[in-house]
């Protein structure tokens, strides 16, 4: 079974600075998807960014980018120019690309990000 | 796009009553929907996978007779907590997977329902 590990329960960053959240995963599959979701205090889960394992290029969405290291099974999230609204719980998630997965996600335990003004 | 709604957002009920929570995909069709439970400061715990037109698949340890799931259409799934008890109090979240275009293969989440059983 796949596992997702977020080794940082909490992180903090100064407004306008850059922060990197770590995520590692364990799988024997070669084709899969990785996601970062954000859960602010409202508790609405919001998709931040997604990466297909077959793509070598790291995904980028505005101030959010990932460092995807397939061999190391690492998928870190970099937030540039941090804003107060970035304060949230961030979850890393894995999804198999096989048809039998039924789109199920495996989540990490989350990293609580605090942004200091 | 890719909006998922949940209703109600909050519900308080008496012990022994049943509560129904609706999950709708508003701008896309979803053959697969998921129901999660989340305890404070914890990750999401998958309860069941709901496929349109078929019986839900429950995760180990989840009582299917207590948490009834119906996925009657491509845009609606419901979770009914039967004979609710205080230990069922929690935050319930649904998600839906898009079936076409840019929404494929990504889970989009509803805003959640906070259930309090007195």
JSON list of C-alpha atoms in Angstrom, two decimals:
[
{"chain": "A", "resi": 1, "resn": "UNK", "atom": "CA", "xyz": [0.00, 0.00, 0.00]},
{"chain": "A", "resi": 2, "resn": "UNK", "atom": "CA", "xyz": [1.10, 3.51, -0.68]},
{"chain": "A", "resi": 3, "resn": "UNK", "atom": "CA", "xyz": [2.02, 5.86, 2.13]},
{"chain": "A", "resi": 4, "resn": "UNK", "atom": "CA", "xyz": [2.52, 9.60, 2.20]},
{"chain": "A", "resi": 5, "resn": "UNK", "atom": "CA", "xyz": [4.70, 11.25, 4.82]},
{"chain": "A", "resi": 6, "resn": "UNK", "atom": "CA", "xyz": [4.77, 14.90, 5.76]},
{"chain": "A", "resi": 7, "resn": "UNK", "atom": "CA", "xyz": [7.56, 15.23, 8.27]},
{"chain": "A", "resi": 8, "resn": "UNK", "atom": "CA", "xyz": [6.81, 18.82, 9.27]},
{"chain": "A", "resi": 9, "resn": "UNK", "atom": "CA", "xyz": [3.71, 19.07, 11.49]},
{"chain": "A", "resi": 10, "resn": "UNK", "atom": "CA", "xyz": [4.09, 22.85, 11.63]},
{"chain": "A", "resi": 11, "resn": "UNK", "atom": "CA", "xyz": [5.96, 25.50, 9.68]},
{"chain": "A", "resi": 12, "resn": "UNK", "atom": "CA", "xyz": [6.05, 29.26, 9.85]},
{"chain": "A", "resi": 13, "resn": "UNK", "atom": "CA", "xyz": [7.15, 31.92, 7.38]},
{"chain": "A", "resi": 14, "resn": "UNK", "atom": "CA", "xyz": [7.37, 35.67, 7.30]},
{"chain": "A", "resi": 15, "resn": "UNK", "atom": "CA", "xyz": [5.08, 37.46, 4.93]},
{"chain": "A", "resi": 16, "resn": "UNK", "atom": "CA", "xyz": [6.73, 37.92, 1.48]},
{"chain": "A", "resi": 17, "resn": "UNK", "atom": "CA", "xyz": [9.29, 35.20, 2.21]},
{"chain": "A", "resi": 18, "resn": "UNK", "atom": "CA", "xyz": [9.56, 31.75, 0.67]},
{"chain": "A", "resi": 19, "resn": "UNK", "atom": "CA", "xyz": [8.77, 28.48, 2.40]},
{"chain": "A", "resi": 20, "resn": "UNK", "atom": "CA", "xyz": [9.08, 24.86, 1.34]},
{"chain": "A", "resi": 21, "resn": "UNK", "atom": "CA", "xyz": [6.86, 22.09, 2.63]},
{"chain": "A", "resi": 22, "resn": "UNK", "atom": "CA", "xyz": [8.16, 18.54, 2.43]},
{"chain": "A", "resi": 23, "resn": "UNK", "atom": "CA", "xyz": [6.40, 15.40, 1.29]},
{"chain": "A", "resi": 24, "resn": "UNK", "atom": "CA", "xyz": [7.72, 11.94, 0.61]},
{"chain": "A", "resi": 25, "resn": "UNK", "atom": "CA", "xyz": [5.80, 8.91, -0.52]},
{"chain": "A", "resi": 26, "resn": "UNK", "atom": "CA", "xyz": [6.28, 5.22, -0.91]},
{"chain": "A", "resi": 27, "resn": "UNK", "atom": "CA", "xyz": [5.00, 3.31, -3.91]},
{"chain": "A", "resi": 28, "resn": "UNK", "atom": "CA", "xyz": [5.99, 0.51, -6.21]},
{"chain": "A", "resi": 29, "resn": "UNK", "atom": "CA", "xyz": [4.04, 2.00, -9.10]},
{"chain": "A", "resi": 30, "resn": "UNK", "atom": "CA", "xyz": [5.58, 3.96, -11.93]},
{"chain": "A", "resi": 31, "resn": "UNK", "atom": "CA", "xyz": [2.52, 5.94, -12.98]},
{"chain": "A", "resi": 32, "resn": "UNK", "atom": "CA", "xyz": [0.62, 8.06, -10.50]},
{"chain": "A", "resi": 33, "resn": "UNK", "atom": "CA", "xyz": [-0.48, 11.57, -9.59]},
{"chain": "A", "resi": 34, "resn": "UNK", "atom": "CA", "xyz": [0.57, 13.79, -6.73]},
{"chain": "A", "resi": 35, "resn": "UNK", "atom": "CA", "xyz": [-1.39, 16.67, -5.27]},
{"chain": "A", "resi": 36, "resn": "UNK", "atom": "CA", "xyz": [-1.10, 19.44, -2.77]},
{"chain": "A", "resi": 37, "resn": "UNK", "atom": "CA", "xyz": [-4.32, 20.56, -1.14]},
{"chain": "A", "resi": 38, "resn": "UNK", "atom": "CA", "xyz": [-4.78, 23.52, 1.15]},
{"chain": "A", "resi": 39, "resn": "UNK", "atom": "CA", "xyz": [-7.29, 23.63, 4.01]},
{"chain": "A", "resi": 40, "resn": "UNK", "atom": "CA", "xyz": [-7.69, 27.11, 5.50]},
{"chain": "A", "resi": 41, "resn": "UNK", "atom": "CA", "xyz": [-9.60, 27.75, 8.74]},
{"chain": "A", "resi": 42, "resn": "UNK", "atom": "CA", "xyz": [-12.86, 27.58, 6.78]},
{"chain": "A", "resi": 43, "resn": "UNK", "atom": "CA", "xyz": [-11.97, 23.89, 6.30]},
{"chain": "A", "resi": 44, "resn": "UNK", "atom": "CA", "xyz": [-12.70, 24.00, 2.56]},
{"chain": "A", "resi": 45, "resn": "UNK", "atom": "CA", "xyz": [-10.19, 21.75, 0.81]},
{"chain": "A", "resi": 46, "resn": "UNK", "atom": "CA", "xyz": [-8.66, 23.63, -2.12]},
{"chain": "A", "resi": 47, "resn": "UNK", "atom": "CA", "xyz": [-6.49, 22.11, -4.82]},
{"chain": "A", "resi": 48, "resn": "UNK", "atom": "CA", "xyz": [-3.20, 23.97, -4.96]},
{"chain": "A", "resi": 49, "resn": "UNK", "atom": "CA", "xyz": [-1.23, 22.05, -7.55]},
{"chain": "A", "resi": 50, "resn": "UNK", "atom": "CA", "xyz": [-0.98, 18.65, -9.16]},
{"chain": "A", "resi": 51, "resn": "UNK", "atom": "CA", "xyz": [1.80, 16.69, -10.82]},
{"chain": "A", "resi": 52, "resn": "UNK", "atom": "CA", "xyz": [1.66, 13.73, -13.16]},
{"chain": "A", "resi": 53, "resn": "UNK", "atom": "CA", "xyz": [4.49, 11.31, -12.46]},
{"chain": "A", "resi": 54, "resn": "UNK", "atom": "CA", "xyz": [5.24, 10.77, -16.14]},
{"chain": "A", "resi": 55, "resn": "UNK", "atom": "CA", "xyz": [6.00, 14.46, -16.58]},
{"chain": "A", "resi": 56, "resn": "UNK", "atom": "CA", "xyz": [9.56, 15.47, -15.78]},
{"chain": "A", "resi": 57, "resn": "UNK", "atom": "CA", "xyz": [8.75, 19.15, -15.68]},
{"chain": "A", "resi": 58, "resn": "UNK", "atom": "CA", "xyz": [7.80, 20.46, -12.27]},
{"chain": "A", "resi": 59, "resn": "UNK", "atom": "CA", "xyz": [4.30, 21.89, -12.01]},
{"chain": "A", "resi": 60, "resn": "UNK", "atom": "CA", "xyz": [3.86, 25.60, -11.30]},
{"chain": "A", "resi": 61, "resn": "UNK", "atom": "CA", "xyz": [0.79, 27.62, -10.39]},
{"chain": "A", "resi": 62, "resn": "UNK", "atom": "CA", "xyz": [1.57, 31.29, -9.88]},
{"chain": "A", "resi": 63, "resn": "UNK", "atom": "CA", "xyz": [3.43, 31.52, -6.54]},
{"chain": "A", "resi": 64, "resn": "UNK", "atom": "CA", "xyz": [3.23, 27.79, -5.94]},
{"chain": "A", "resi": 65, "resn": "UNK", "atom": "CA", "xyz": [5.68, 25.33, -7.44]},
{"chain": "A", "resi": 66, "resn": "UNK", "atom": "CA", "xyz": [6.78, 21.81, -6.73]},
{"chain": "A", "resi": 67, "resn": "UNK", "atom": "CA", "xyz": [10.08, 20.01, -6.72]},
{"chain": "A", "resi": 68, "resn": "UNK", "atom": "CA", "xyz": [9.24, 16.53, -7.93]},
{"chain": "A", "resi": 69, "resn": "UNK", "atom": "CA", "xyz": [12.05, 14.03, -7.51]},
{"chain": "A", "resi": 70, "resn": "UNK", "atom": "CA", "xyz": [10.67, 10.72, -8.76]},
{"chain": "A", "resi": 71, "resn": "UNK", "atom": "CA", "xyz": [13.69, 8.59, -7.92]},
{"chain": "A", "resi": 72, "resn": "UNK", "atom": "CA", "xyz": [13.78, 9.96, -4.39]},
{"chain": "A", "resi": 73, "resn": "UNK", "atom": "CA", "xyz": [9.97, 9.79, -4.13]},
{"chain": "A", "resi": 74, "resn": "UNK", "atom": "CA", "xyz": [9.88, 13.36, -2.96]},
{"chain": "A", "resi": 75, "resn": "UNK", "atom": "CA", "xyz": [7.29, 16.03, -3.78]},
{"chain": "A", "resi": 76, "resn": "UNK", "atom": "CA", "xyz": [7.91, 19.31, -1.99]},
{"chain": "A", "resi": 77, "resn": "UNK", "atom": "CA", "xyz": [5.82, 22.47, -2.32]},
{"chain": "A", "resi": 78, "resn": "UNK", "atom": "CA", "xyz": [7.44, 25.87, -2.54]},
{"chain": "A", "resi": 79, "resn": "UNK", "atom": "CA", "xyz": [5.39, 28.95, -1.76]},
{"chain": "A", "resi": 80, "resn": "UNK", "atom": "CA", "xyz": [7.00, 32.17, -2.92]},
{"chain": "A", "resi": 81, "resn": "UNK", "atom": "CA", "xyz": [6.14, 35.67, -1.71]},
{"chain": "A", "resi": 82, "resn": "UNK", "atom": "CA", "xyz": [4.04, 34.23, 1.10]},
{"chain": "A", "resi": 83, "resn": "UNK", "atom": "CA", "xyz": [0.81, 36.01, 1.89]},
{"chain": "A", "resi": 84, "resn": "UNK", "atom": "CA", "xyz": [-1.35, 36.02, 4.99]},
{"chain": "A", "resi": 85, "resn": "UNK", "atom": "CA", "xyz": [-3.99, 34.13, 3.06]},
{"chain": "A", "resi": 86, "resn": "UNK", "atom": "CA", "xyz": [-1.59, 31.24, 2.57]},
{"chain": "A", "resi": 87, "resn": "UNK", "atom": "CA", "xyz": [-1.95, 30.34, 6.23]},
{"chain": "A", "resi": 88, "resn": "UNK", "atom": "CA", "xyz": [-3.59, 26.92, 6.26]},
{"chain": "A", "resi": 89, "resn": "UNK", "atom": "CA", "xyz": [-3.11, 23.20, 6.72]},
{"chain": "A", "resi": 90, "resn": "UNK", "atom": "CA", "xyz": [-1.44, 21.75, 3.65]},
{"chain": "A", "resi": 91, "resn": "UNK", "atom": "CA", "xyz": [-1.97, 18.12, 2.68]},
{"chain": "A", "resi": 92, "resn": "UNK", "atom": "CA", "xyz": [0.11, 16.15, 0.25]},
{"chain": "A", "resi": 93, "resn": "UNK", "atom": "CA", "xyz": [-1.78, 13.38, -1.53]},
{"chain": "A", "resi": 94, "resn": "UNK", "atom": "CA", "xyz": [-1.00, 10.44, -3.82]},
{"chain": "A", "resi": 95, "resn": "UNK", "atom": "CA", "xyz": [-3.23, 8.76, -6.37]},
{"chain": "A", "resi": 96, "resn": "UNK", "atom": "CA", "xyz": [-2.48, 5.73, -8.42]},
{"chain": "A", "resi": 97, "resn": "UNK", "atom": "CA", "xyz": [-2.98, 6.02, -12.16]},
{"chain": "A", "resi": 98, "resn": "UNK", "atom": "CA", "xyz": [-4.18, 2.45, -12.48]},
{"chain": "A", "resi": 99, "resn": "UNK", "atom": "CA", "xyz": [-7.81, 1.92, -13.37]},
{"chain": "A", "resi": 100, "resn": "UNK", "atom": "CA", "xyz": [-8.40, -0.16, -10.27]},
{"chain": "A", "resi": 101, "resn": "UNK", "atom": "CA", "xyz": [-7.58, 2.70, -7.93]},
{"chain": "A", "resi": 102, "resn": "UNK", "atom": "CA", "xyz": [-11.01, 4.24, -8.42]},
{"chain": "A", "resi": 103, "resn": "UNK", "atom": "CA", "xyz": [-9.40, 7.66, -7.96]},
{"chain": "A", "resi": 104, "resn": "UNK", "atom": "CA", "xyz": [-8.76, 7.12, -4.24]},
{"chain": "A", "resi": 105, "resn": "UNK", "atom": "CA", "xyz": [-6.35, 9.53, -2.60]},
{"chain": "A", "resi": 106, "resn": "UNK", "atom": "CA", "xyz": [-3.81, 8.70, 0.08]},
{"chain": "A", "resi": 107, "resn": "UNK", "atom": "CA", "xyz": [-3.20, 11.74, 2.25]},
{"chain": "A", "resi": 108, "resn": "UNK", "atom": "CA", "xyz": [-0.32, 12.75, 4.44]},
{"chain": "A", "resi": 109, "resn": "UNK", "atom": "CA", "xyz": [-1.00, 13.98, 7.95]},
{"chain": "A", "resi": 110, "resn": "UNK", "atom": "CA", "xyz": [-0.65, 17.60, 6.96]},
{"chain": "A", "resi": 111, "resn": "UNK", "atom": "CA", "xyz": [1.59, 20.58, 7.68]},
{"chain": "A", "resi": 112, "resn": "UNK", "atom": "CA", "xyz": [0.14, 23.59, 9.45]},
{"chain": "A", "resi": 113, "resn": "UNK", "atom": "CA", "xyz": [1.59, 26.74, 7.89]},
{"chain": "A", "resi": 114, "resn": "UNK", "atom": "CA", "xyz": [1.57, 30.00, 9.81]},
{"chain": "A", "resi": 115, "resn": "UNK", "atom": "CA", "xyz": [2.34, 33.25, 8.01]},
{"chain": "A", "resi": 116, "resn": "UNK", "atom": "CA", "xyz": [3.68, 36.01, 10.23]},
{"chain": "A", "resi": 117, "resn": "UNK", "atom": "CA", "xyz": [3.06, 39.63, 9.26]},
{"chain": "B", "resi": 1, "resn": "UNK", "atom": "CA", "xyz": [-15.44, 25.61, -12.51]},
{"chain": "B", "resi": 2, "resn": "UNK", "atom": "CA", "xyz": [-15.23, 22.32, -10.56]},
{"chain": "B", "resi": 3, "resn": "UNK", "atom": "CA", "xyz": [-17.52, 23.43, -7.75]},
{"chain": "B", "resi": 4, "resn": "UNK", "atom": "CA", "xyz": [-18.85, 20.94, -5.23]},
{"chain": "B", "resi": 5, "resn": "UNK", "atom": "CA", "xyz": [-21.53, 21.94, -2.76]},
{"chain": "B", "resi": 6, "resn": "UNK", "atom": "CA", "xyz": [-22.63, 20.33, 0.47]},
{"chain": "B", "resi": 7, "resn": "UNK", "atom": "CA", "xyz": [-25.82, 20.81, 2.40]},
{"chain": "B", "resi": 8, "resn": "UNK", "atom": "CA", "xyz": [-26.30, 21.48, 5.23]},
{"chain": "B", "resi": 9, "resn": "UNK", "atom": "CA", "xyz": [-23.12, 23.18, 6.34]},
{"chain": "B", "resi": 10, "resn": "UNK", "atom": "CA", "xyz": [-24.00, 22.59, 9.98]},
{"chain": "B", "resi": 11, "resn": "UNK", "atom": "CA", "xyz": [-26.51, 20.38, 11.67]},
{"chain": "B", "resi": 12, "resn": "UNK", "atom": "CA", "xyz": [-27.37, 19.70, 15.29]},
{"chain": "B", "resi": 13, "resn": "UNK", "atom": "CA", "xyz": [-29.54, 16.73, 16.06]},
{"chain": "B", "resi": 14, "resn": "UNK", "atom": "CA", "xyz": [-30.69, 14.66, 18.97]},
{"chain": "B", "resi": 15, "resn": "UNK", "atom": "CA", "xyz": [-29.22, 11.27, 19.70]},
{"chain": "B", "resi": 16, "resn": "UNK", "atom": "CA", "xyz": [-31.11, 8.52, 17.90]},
{"chain": "B", "resi": 17, "resn": "UNK", "atom": "CA", "xyz": [-32.25, 10.59, 14.95]},
{"chain": "B", "resi": 18, "resn": "UNK", "atom": "CA", "xyz": [-31.01, 10.31, 11.36]},
{"chain": "B", "resi": 19, "resn": "UNK", "atom": "CA", "xyz": [-29.29, 13.04, 9.41]},
{"chain": "B", "resi": 20, "resn": "UNK", "atom": "CA", "xyz": [-28.90, 13.31, 5.65]},
{"chain": "B", "resi": 21, "resn": "UNK", "atom": "CA", "xyz": [-26.05, 15.24, 4.03]},
{"chain": "B", "resi": 22, "resn": "UNK", "atom": "CA", "xyz": [-26.13, 16.09, 0.32]},
{"chain": "B", "resi": 23, "resn": "UNK", "atom": "CA", "xyz": [-23.15, 16.48, -1.95]},
{"chain": "B", "resi": 24, "resn": "UNK", "atom": "CA", "xyz": [-23.57, 17.99, -5.42]},
{"chain": "B", "resi": 25, "resn": "UNK", "atom": "CA", "xyz": [-21.19, 18.64, -8.28]},
{"chain": "B", "resi": 26, "resn": "UNK", "atom": "CA", "xyz": [-22.49, 21.90, -9.69]},
{"chain": "B", "resi": 27, "resn": "UNK", "atom": "CA", "xyz": [-20.71, 22.31, -13.01]},
{"chain": "B", "resi": 28, "resn": "UNK", "atom": "CA", "xyz": [-19.47, 18.89, -13.94]},
{"chain": "B", "resi": 29, "resn": "UNK", "atom": "CA", "xyz": [-20.62, 15.30, -13.90]},
{"chain": "B", "resi": 30, "resn": "UNK", "atom": "CA", "xyz": [-19.07, 12.98, -11.38]},
{"chain": "B", "resi": 31, "resn": "UNK", "atom": "CA", "xyz": [-19.29, 9.23, -11.70]},
{"chain": "B", "resi": 32, "resn": "UNK", "atom": "CA", "xyz": [-17.33, 8.86, -8.49]},
{"chain": "B", "resi": 33, "resn": "UNK", "atom": "CA", "xyz": [-17.79, 10.69, -5.22]},
{"chain": "B", "resi": 34, "resn": "UNK", "atom": "CA", "xyz": [-16.09, 10.17, -1.88]},
{"chain": "B", "resi": 35, "resn": "UNK", "atom": "CA", "xyz": [-17.12, 10.69, 1.71]},
{"chain": "B", "resi": 36, "resn": "UNK", "atom": "CA", "xyz": [-14.55, 11.60, 4.35]},
{"chain": "B", "resi": 37, "resn": "UNK", "atom": "CA", "xyz": [-14.58, 12.21, 8.04]},
{"chain": "B", "resi": 38, "resn": "UNK", "atom": "CA", "xyz": [-12.15, 14.62, 9.65]},
{"chain": "B", "resi": 39, "resn": "UNK", "atom": "CA", "xyz": [-11.38, 14.98, 13.32]},
{"chain": "B", "resi": 40, "resn": "UNK", "atom": "CA", "xyz": [-9.87, 18.24, 14.63]},
{"chain": "B", "resi": 41, "resn": "UNK", "atom": "CA", "xyz": [-6.30, 18.82, 13.53]},
{"chain": "B", "resi": 42, "resn": "UNK", "atom": "CA", "xyz": [-6.16, 15.51, 11.73]},
{"chain": "B", "resi": 43, "resn": "UNK", "atom": "CA", "xyz": [-6.07, 14.39, 8.14]},
{"chain": "B", "resi": 44, "resn": "UNK", "atom": "CA", "xyz": [-9.06, 13.23, 6.16]},
{"chain": "B", "resi": 45, "resn": "UNK", "atom": "CA", "xyz": [-10.23, 9.69, 6.77]},
{"chain": "B", "resi": 46, "resn": "UNK", "atom": "CA", "xyz": [-11.91, 8.05, 3.79]},
{"chain": "B", "resi": 47, "resn": "UNK", "atom": "CA", "xyz": [-15.21, 6.46, 4.73]},
{"chain": "B", "resi": 48, "resn": "UNK", "atom": "CA", "xyz": [-16.53, 5.24, 1.41]},
{"chain": "B", "resi": 49, "resn": "UNK", "atom": "CA", "xyz": [-16.39, 5.53, -2.35]},
{"chain": "B", "resi": 50, "resn": "UNK", "atom": "CA", "xyz": [-19.65, 6.18, -4.14]},
{"chain": "B", "resi": 51, "resn": "UNK", "atom": "CA", "xyz": [-20.15, 5.28, -7.79]},
{"chain": "B", "resi": 52, "resn": "UNK", "atom": "CA", "xyz": [-23.22, 6.43, -9.66]},
{"chain": "B", "resi": 53, "resn": "UNK", "atom": "CA", "xyz": [-25.78, 3.70, -10.02]},
{"chain": "B", "resi": 54, "resn": "UNK", "atom": "CA", "xyz": [-24.02, 1.13, -7.86]},
{"chain": "B", "resi": 55, "resn": "UNK", "atom": "CA", "xyz": [-23.51, 0.31, -4.22]},
{"chain": "B", "resi": 56, "resn": "UNK", "atom": "CA", "xyz": [-20.94, 2.26, -2.29]},
{"chain": "B", "resi": 57, "resn": "UNK", "atom": "CA", "xyz": [-17.65, 0.69, -1.29]},
{"chain": "B", "resi": 58, "resn": "UNK", "atom": "CA", "xyz": [-16.90, 1.18, 2.37]},
{"chain": "B", "resi": 59, "resn": "UNK", "atom": "CA", "xyz": [-13.49, 1.34, 3.98]},
{"chain": "B", "resi": 60, "resn": "UNK", "atom": "CA", "xyz": [-12.57, -1.15, 6.63]},
{"chain": "B", "resi": 61, "resn": "UNK", "atom": "CA", "xyz": [-14.13, -0.33, 9.98]},
{"chain": "B", "resi": 62, "resn": "UNK", "atom": "CA", "xyz": [-16.90, 1.87, 8.59]},
{"chain": "B", "resi": 63, "resn": "UNK", "atom": "CA", "xyz": [-20.39, 0.56, 9.35]},
{"chain": "B", "resi": 64, "resn": "UNK", "atom": "CA", "xyz": [-22.35, 0.53, 6.12]},
{"chain": "B", "resi": 65, "resn": "UNK", "atom": "CA", "xyz": [-25.67, 0.20, 7.93]},
{"chain": "B", "resi": 66, "resn": "UNK", "atom": "CA", "xyz": [-24.92, 3.28, 9.95]},
{"chain": "B", "resi": 67, "resn": "UNK", "atom": "CA", "xyz": [-23.57, 5.45, 7.15]},
{"chain": "B", "resi": 68, "resn": "UNK", "atom": "CA", "xyz": [-25.91, 4.96, 4.22]},
{"chain": "B", "resi": 69, "resn": "UNK", "atom": "CA", "xyz": [-24.65, 6.30, 0.91]},
{"chain": "B", "resi": 70, "resn": "UNK", "atom": "CA", "xyz": [-26.72, 6.81, -2.20]},
{"chain": "B", "resi": 71, "resn": "UNK", "atom": "CA", "xyz": [-25.38, 8.07, -5.53]},
{"chain": "B", "resi": 72, "resn": "UNK", "atom": "CA", "xyz": [-28.50, 8.34, -7.62]},
{"chain": "B", "resi": 73, "resn": "UNK", "atom": "CA", "xyz": [-27.26, 10.69, -10.32]},
{"chain": "B", "resi": 74, "resn": "UNK", "atom": "CA", "xyz": [-24.06, 12.00, -11.87]},
{"chain": "B", "resi": 75, "resn": "UNK", "atom": "CA", "xyz": [-24.29, 15.14, -9.77]},
{"chain": "B", "resi": 76, "resn": "UNK", "atom": "CA", "xyz": [-25.67, 14.02, -6.42]},
{"chain": "B", "resi": 77, "resn": "UNK", "atom": "CA", "xyz": [-24.55, 11.74, -3.61]},
{"chain": "B", "resi": 78, "resn": "UNK", "atom": "CA", "xyz": [-26.07, 11.59, -0.14]},
{"chain": "B", "resi": 79, "resn": "UNK", "atom": "CA", "xyz": [-24.75, 10.37, 3.19]},
{"chain": "B", "resi": 80, "resn": "UNK", "atom": "CA", "xyz": [-27.27, 9.45, 5.84]},
{"chain": "B", "resi": 81, "resn": "UNK", "atom": "CA", "xyz": [-26.07, 8.97, 9.38]},
{"chain": "B", "resi": 82, "resn": "UNK", "atom": "CA", "xyz": [-28.66, 6.67, 10.90]},
{"chain": "B", "resi": 83, "resn": "UNK", "atom": "CA", "xyz": [-29.48, 6.61, 14.59]},
{"chain": "B", "resi": 84, "resn": "UNK", "atom": "CA", "xyz": [-26.81, 9.19, 15.27]},
{"chain": "B", "resi": 85, "resn": "UNK", "atom": "CA", "xyz": [-24.96, 9.18, 18.57]},
{"chain": "B", "resi": 86, "resn": "UNK", "atom": "CA", "xyz": [-22.60, 11.73, 20.13]},
{"chain": "B", "resi": 87, "resn": "UNK", "atom": "CA", "xyz": [-19.57, 9.80, 18.91]},
{"chain": "B", "resi": 88, "resn": "UNK", "atom": "CA", "xyz": [-20.74, 10.45, 15.34]},
{"chain": "B", "resi": 89, "resn": "UNK", "atom": "CA", "xyz": [-20.20, 14.15, 15.87]},
{"chain": "B", "resi": 90, "resn": "UNK", "atom": "CA", "xyz": [-17.56, 15.20, 13.38]},
{"chain": "B", "resi": 91, "resn": "UNK", "atom": "CA", "xyz": [-16.78, 17.12, 10.21]},
{"chain": "B", "resi": 92, "resn": "UNK", "atom": "CA", "xyz": [-17.89, 15.28, 7.09]},
{"chain": "B", "resi": 93, "resn": "UNK", "atom": "CA", "xyz": [-16.48, 16.19, 3.70]},
{"chain": "B", "resi": 94, "resn": "UNK", "atom": "CA", "xyz": [-17.44, 14.95, 0.28]},
{"chain": "B", "resi": 95, "resn": "UNK", "atom": "CA", "xyz": [-15.47, 15.12, -2.94]},
{"chain": "B", "resi": 96, "resn": "UNK", "atom": "CA", "xyz": [-16.18, 14.42, -6.58]},
{"chain": "B", "resi": 97, "resn": "UNK", "atom": "CA", "xyz": [-14.03, 13.33, -9.48]},
{"chain": "B", "resi": 98, "resn": "UNK", "atom": "CA", "xyz": [-14.65, 14.95, -12.83]},
{"chain": "B", "resi": 99, "resn": "UNK", "atom": "CA", "xyz": [-15.27, 12.72, -15.81]},
{"chain": "B", "resi": 100, "resn": "UNK", "atom": "CA", "xyz": [-14.18, 14.87, -18.69]},
{"chain": "B", "resi": 101, "resn": "UNK", "atom": "CA", "xyz": [-11.90, 17.60, -19.88]},
{"chain": "B", "resi": 102, "resn": "UNK", "atom": "CA", "xyz": [-9.68, 19.38, -17.42]},
{"chain": "B", "resi": 103, "resn": "UNK", "atom": "CA", "xyz": [-11.58, 18.02, -14.45]},
{"chain": "B", "resi": 104, "resn": "UNK", "atom": "CA", "xyz": [-10.67, 14.42, -15.02]},
{"chain": "B", "resi": 105, "resn": "UNK", "atom": "CA", "xyz": [-8.88, 12.48, -12.36]},
{"chain": "B", "resi": 106, "resn": "UNK", "atom": "CA", "xyz": [-8.81, 15.26, -9.80]},
{"chain": "B", "resi": 107, "resn": "UNK", "atom": "CA", "xyz": [-10.88, 15.24, -6.64]},
{"chain": "B", "resi": 108, "resn": "UNK", "atom": "CA", "xyz": [-12.72, 18.46, -5.89]},
{"chain": "B", "resi": 109, "resn": "UNK", "atom": "CA", "xyz": [-14.02, 18.92, -2.40]},
{"chain": "B", "resi": 110, "resn": "UNK", "atom": "CA", "xyz": [-17.20, 20.25, -0.89]},
{"chain": "B", "resi": 111, "resn": "UNK", "atom": "CA", "xyz": [-17.08, 22.77, 1.96]},
{"chain": "B", "resi": 112, "resn": "UNK", "atom": "CA", "xyz": [-17.91, 20.16, 4.58]},
{"chain": "B", "resi": 113, "resn": "UNK", "atom": "CA", "xyz": [-20.70, 19.57, 7.06]},
{"chain": "B", "resi": 114, "resn": "UNK", "atom": "CA", "xyz": [-20.27, 19.91, 10.77]},
{"chain": "B", "resi": 115, "resn": "UNK", "atom": "CA", "xyz": [-22.46, 17.42, 12.61]},
{"chain": "B", "resi": 116, "resn": "UNK", "atom": "CA", "xyz": [-23.14, 17.75, 16.31]},
{"chain": "B", "resi": 117, "resn": "UNK", "atom": "CA", "xyz": [-25.17, 15.03, 18.00]},
{"chain": "B", "resi": 118, "resn": "UNK", "atom": "CA", "xyz": [-26.52, 15.92, 21.42]}
]
